[in-house]
Amino acid sequence: MKELKVYNPATNEVVKTIQYTSEEEANQQINKAQVAFESWRERDAHDRSALLLKWYQLIEEHKEELAELITLENGKPYKEALGEVAYANSYIQWYQEEAKRIYGKTIPANQKGKKIITDPFPVGIVGAITPWNFPAAMIARKMAPALAAGCTIVCKPALETPLTTIRMVELAHEAGIPEDAIQYVVLSGRDAGRIFTESPIIQKITFTGSTPVGKQLIKSSADSVKNVTMELGGLAPVIVHKDADIELAVNQTIATKFRNSGQTCISANRIFVHKDIEQDYTALLTEKVNALNVGNGIEKDTDMGPLINQQAVEKVIDQIEDAVEHGGELSLSIEQLKLGGNFLKPVVIRHANLEMKVMHEETFGPIAAVMTYDDLDEILKVANDTEYGLAAYFFTNDYRTGFDIYKKLDYGVIGWNDGAPSAAHAPFGGYKESGYGREGGIEGIEPYLETKYLSIGNM
Ligand code: SIN
């Protein structure tokens, strides 16, 4: 049996060795999920809700253990990991409540004696593929609505961070959710993608990850016309207008930019600051960024952990070198920011311009690149000039300017004077190549439901 070593990105030590799932086992698990679907869909919504509530309570009881696992396999600071567990659990709580609010409707018919009713039914067996950057939250916001809707689900966590998912699934079983209704498989992304999309049993694929992999999954799902939800890459712009509260803008930029060392799909990637305030904004940003304490996430005073691996470090260094070649001014030299292993100090780049890779490629690292602008309408065009459309942020204290920017930005998640817009009760998802479908809110259960309508004649 093939073994998978899970490494701690802070020390490069092995956290745990686990077994891969074989293809035969994965298919057997999918078969079991199909059998479980028949009874899970029949349980009444209150019953499913009660089991999700129990799961929520068990996660709350085990939050320290789960947070430590996240820190060990992902690297993020323990206090941030604890925040992720609470964030993940807020999805379970939300969908535990929503399970009881899946309503049908009656449509006025156009003939006497006729009645039309609609009902939402569970889509079926779900294959979920999740990334390493939020090992608890990304899986929770797929598993919870799927189970609430009456679907059964097989999850494939990232191979860098499978341990959190495994523990969450164990807790779900402990809560009384049937073992075959919620399962995990340990497979490479390529194998899981192939097995899930080729399976005639799986009716829905839900994926969070990169746009190229998402496109591949969409193509392979097309053959059997599977229902898909895609939460893909981003290239978030931040617009700091001349009337913004500079301190608030800096604090919130740091919140969005350096969360999880910048390894977040909704991280700020391009910061556009009005020329009148650029100097003040960048000076304060640099001061606060320099004060961030980089270290092993398990230490209490760590603000920012390592990147996930060397490949991630190299990509970030490449973007920084490229920015310097194109006239960028760094707050620290490249030698100063390399701390060894997977650790990098966060860096501010002044005089960013559109020739730089950092303004076009998703960074997934701790670089804050600041470009100035003069004309708001022009910079809004630049902000929208990308194939991505996940998250965007802007700072202004003028409500007319604010609503105008909100209307013009082609993005699914927008923060106005807010660098932390994500919430279980709000719909998360993107425009354009950032994917389709929404996770969270009342919208987040819809991808797990099919609408059936019944037309009754001769009443
Ligand atoms: C992501 O990186 O896609 C998740 C970010 C979030 O849920 O806030």
XYZ file of C-alpha atoms in Angstrom, residues 87-410:
324
model
C -14.908 29.913 10.539
C -15.275 26.289 9.314
C -17.717 25.509 12.087
C -19.801 28.582 11.290
C -20.619 26.900 7.939
C -21.724 23.742 9.737
C -23.870 25.812 12.079
C -25.364 27.829 9.226
C -26.247 24.765 7.127
C -27.502 22.890 10.168
C -30.071 25.683 10.362
C -30.637 25.864 6.592
C -31.373 22.115 6.437
C -34.809 22.973 7.872
C -35.414 25.833 5.430
C -35.288 24.138 2.049
C -38.622 25.280 0.692
C -40.677 24.476 -2.374
C -43.281 26.804 -3.868
C -46.605 26.942 -5.658
C -46.754 28.687 -9.039
C -50.050 30.200 -10.199
C -51.183 28.137 -13.179
C -52.667 29.617 -16.359
C -55.640 27.213 -16.479
C -58.499 26.565 -14.136
C -58.214 23.235 -12.341
C -54.461 23.126 -12.734
C -51.825 23.428 -9.982
C -48.059 23.675 -10.273
C -45.761 23.000 -7.346
C -41.966 22.873 -7.156
C -39.726 21.056 -4.695
C -35.960 21.006 -4.212
C -34.437 17.507 -4.117
C -30.843 16.540 -3.308
C -28.595 16.381 -6.342
C -27.128 13.004 -5.346
C -23.609 11.823 -4.602
C -21.008 14.577 -4.406
C -17.262 14.414 -5.094
C -15.425 17.290 -3.358
C -11.829 18.351 -3.983
C -10.314 20.916 -1.629
C -7.055 22.884 -1.294
C -4.389 23.074 1.414
C -4.771 26.755 2.301
C -7.883 26.296 4.485
C -7.866 22.618 5.465
C -10.973 22.908 7.684
C -13.015 25.747 6.172
C -12.997 24.711 2.513
C -14.152 21.188 3.300
C -16.783 22.356 5.827
C -18.435 24.708 3.375
C -18.869 21.823 0.947
C -19.720 18.989 3.342
C -22.236 20.908 5.462
C -24.574 22.149 2.694
C -24.285 18.822 0.831
C -25.358 16.849 3.909
C -28.021 19.397 4.830
C -29.512 19.087 1.340
C -29.677 15.299 1.677
C -26.658 14.474 -0.519
C -23.878 12.107 0.466
C -20.295 13.233 -0.081
C -16.818 11.838 -0.732
C -14.064 14.381 -0.045
C -10.555 14.497 -1.433
C -8.429 16.838 0.691
C -5.131 18.257 -0.556
C -2.252 15.831 -0.008
C -0.348 18.554 1.883
C -3.109 18.822 4.511
C -5.291 15.694 4.740
C -5.136 15.274 8.540
C -7.637 17.999 9.425
C -10.217 16.565 7.016
C -9.704 13.059 8.344
C -10.291 14.264 11.905
C -13.355 16.293 10.904
C -14.863 13.273 9.146
C -14.169 11.127 12.235
C -15.998 13.691 14.361
C -18.925 13.659 11.913
C -19.174 9.890 12.369
C -18.926 10.294 16.133
C -21.824 12.754 15.886
C -23.938 10.024 14.300
C -23.786 11.009 10.628
C -23.703 7.648 8.816
C -20.144 6.582 7.916
C -20.947 6.142 4.240
C -22.728 9.485 3.981
C -19.507 11.404 4.611
C -16.187 9.866 3.587
C -12.699 10.943 2.607
C -10.232 9.486 0.120
C -6.460 10.022 0.019
C -5.686 10.426 -3.664
C -3.634 12.725 -5.854
C -5.603 15.563 -7.442
C -5.170 13.966 -10.855
C -6.501 10.568 -9.713
C -9.391 12.041 -7.759
C -10.352 14.242 -10.708
C -10.346 11.261 -13.051
C -12.154 8.862 -10.691
C -14.808 11.410 -9.704
C -15.506 12.715 -13.193
C -15.541 9.243 -14.789
C -17.807 7.788 -12.116
C -21.397 7.345 -13.318
C -22.463 7.491 -9.662
C -21.126 10.919 -8.778
C -23.556 13.575 -9.941
C -21.831 16.653 -8.632
C -18.250 17.870 -8.467
C -17.358 20.721 -6.161
C -13.838 22.093 -6.324
C -11.780 24.842 -4.731
C -8.369 25.382 -6.277
C -6.551 26.812 -9.250
C -8.230 27.959 -12.453
C -6.240 25.578 -14.754
C -7.252 22.537 -12.667
C -10.834 23.814 -12.482
C -10.966 24.090 -16.272
C -9.722 20.517 -16.574
C -12.401 19.277 -14.179
C -15.102 21.191 -16.069
C -13.944 19.590 -19.342
C -13.898 16.079 -17.888
C -17.266 16.608 -16.210
C -18.804 17.627 -19.521
C -18.874 14.063 -20.877
C -21.444 12.999 -18.321
C -22.876 16.515 -17.855
C -22.086 16.605 -14.153
C -23.281 19.469 -12.043
C -20.173 21.450 -11.005
C -19.343 24.249 -8.590
C -15.968 25.909 -9.068
C -14.226 28.260 -6.665
C -11.052 29.137 -8.536
C -8.219 31.643 -8.548
C -8.248 35.388 -7.920
C -6.208 38.525 -8.500
C -7.866 40.839 -6.034
C -7.483 44.576 -6.558
C -7.492 46.988 -3.616
C -8.414 50.586 -4.449
C -7.558 53.162 -1.809
C -9.232 56.413 -2.822
C -7.995 59.845 -1.824
C -10.704 60.372 0.814
C -10.038 57.028 2.540
C -9.206 56.641 6.223
C -5.541 55.706 5.738
C -5.065 53.822 8.986
C -8.204 51.753 8.419
C -7.143 51.065 4.825
C -3.677 49.927 5.945
C -5.037 47.664 8.706
C -7.598 46.102 6.411
C -5.062 45.690 3.586
C -2.870 43.771 6.016
C -5.859 41.641 7.038
C -6.571 40.608 3.454
C -2.985 40.556 2.195
C -1.149 38.616 4.899
C -3.844 36.203 6.089
C -2.332 32.732 5.775
C 0.934 34.336 4.532
C -0.924 35.664 1.500
C -1.923 32.154 0.418
C -5.616 32.909 0.009
C -7.662 33.130 -3.185
C -9.129 36.430 -1.982
C -5.783 37.947 -0.898
C -5.032 41.433 -2.160
C -2.809 41.011 -5.212
C -2.752 44.530 -6.695
C -2.947 47.617 -4.521
C -3.937 50.858 -6.280
C -3.565 53.975 -4.145
C -4.528 57.510 -5.122
C -1.401 59.588 -5.744
C -2.373 62.195 -3.103
C -2.170 59.680 -0.247
C 0.268 57.082 -1.594
C 3.221 58.290 0.462
C 1.346 58.252 3.780
C -0.365 54.953 3.004
C 2.851 53.184 1.948
C 4.842 54.539 4.895
C 2.284 53.224 7.405
C 1.870 49.944 5.523
C 5.642 49.396 5.520
C 5.917 50.205 9.239
C 3.155 47.730 10.138
C 4.354 45.029 7.746
C 7.888 45.252 9.159
C 6.432 44.654 12.619
C 4.850 41.321 11.637
C 6.554 38.502 13.461
C 7.373 35.614 11.111
C 7.995 32.203 12.654
C 6.788 28.705 13.430
C 2.996 28.951 13.781
C 3.033 26.885 16.951
C 4.834 29.732 18.819
C 2.339 32.047 20.538
C 3.774 35.346 19.258
C 3.884 34.368 15.558
C 1.865 36.627 13.227
C 2.817 34.936 9.979
C 3.922 31.344 9.356
C 5.897 29.774 6.501
C 4.734 29.248 2.938
C 3.502 25.764 2.141
C 6.660 24.569 0.345
C 9.788 25.571 -1.603
C 7.937 25.836 -4.903
C 5.718 28.501 -3.344
C 8.781 30.365 -2.026
C 10.424 30.293 -5.472
C 7.295 31.657 -7.175
C 7.169 34.587 -4.756
C 10.899 35.339 -5.154
C 10.466 35.237 -8.918
C 7.676 37.846 -8.732
C 9.804 40.051 -6.459
C 12.853 39.851 -8.754
C 10.652 40.626 -11.719
C 9.168 43.639 -9.885
C 12.668 44.970 -9.156
C 13.651 44.572 -12.824
C 10.590 46.647 -13.733
C 11.434 49.521 -11.388
C 9.853 48.373 -8.107
C 11.330 49.586 -4.826
C 11.408 46.980 -2.033
C 10.924 47.691 1.676
C 13.561 44.982 2.353
C 16.275 43.554 0.146
C 15.735 40.087 -1.305
C 18.511 38.767 0.954
C 16.825 40.263 4.041
C 13.478 38.706 3.303
C 14.746 35.144 2.784
C 14.622 33.617 6.270
C 15.526 30.081 5.244
C 13.336 26.996 4.774
C 9.828 27.989 3.692
C 9.944 31.288 5.582
C 9.823 34.686 3.907
C 9.499 38.098 5.501
C 6.575 40.082 4.070
C 7.564 42.848 1.690
C 6.051 46.058 0.316
C 6.857 47.000 -3.287
C 6.514 50.685 -4.180
C 6.210 52.048 -7.723
C 4.449 48.919 -8.964
C 3.336 49.089 -12.596
C 1.396 46.976 -15.047
C 4.535 45.505 -16.610
C 5.146 43.461 -13.460
C 4.117 39.814 -13.080
C 2.708 40.566 -9.626
C 0.043 42.729 -11.291
C -1.090 39.857 -13.562
C -0.280 36.543 -11.858
C -1.898 35.250 -8.683
C 0.873 35.621 -6.065
C -0.112 33.364 -3.142
C 2.573 34.931 -0.993
C 3.404 37.891 1.275
C 4.019 40.648 -1.292
C 2.124 43.962 -1.142
C 2.648 45.720 -4.482
C 1.484 49.344 -4.510
C 0.777 51.297 -7.705
C -0.482 54.889 -7.764
C -3.391 56.237 -9.783
C -4.928 59.591 -10.512
C -8.220 58.858 -12.268
C -10.725 56.579 -10.511
C -12.558 55.490 -13.667
C -9.282 54.554 -15.337
C -8.154 52.467 -12.371
C -11.509 50.702 -12.213
C -10.934 49.618 -15.819
C -7.463 48.354 -14.840
C -8.947 46.543 -11.823
C -11.456 44.763 -14.083
C -8.907 44.040 -16.820
C -8.196 40.452 -15.791
C -9.682 37.030 -16.446
C -10.314 36.736 -12.693
C -13.287 38.071 -10.753
C -13.258 36.650 -7.239
C -12.673 39.375 -4.632
C -12.009 43.122 -4.703
C -11.603 45.749 -1.993
C -11.931 49.504 -1.907
C -11.584 52.261 0.626
C -13.506 55.527 0.508
C -15.553 57.512 2.987
C -17.872 58.924 0.345
C -21.052 56.893 -0.092
C -21.688 57.980 -3.696
C -18.146 57.045 -4.731
C -18.488 53.788 -2.776
C -21.696 52.623 -4.435
C -20.342 53.649 -7.837
C -17.188 51.553 -7.331
C -19.283 48.631 -6.028
C -21.464 48.767 -9.153
C -18.516 48.942 -11.539
C -16.259 46.210 -10.104
C -16.820 42.855 -11.872
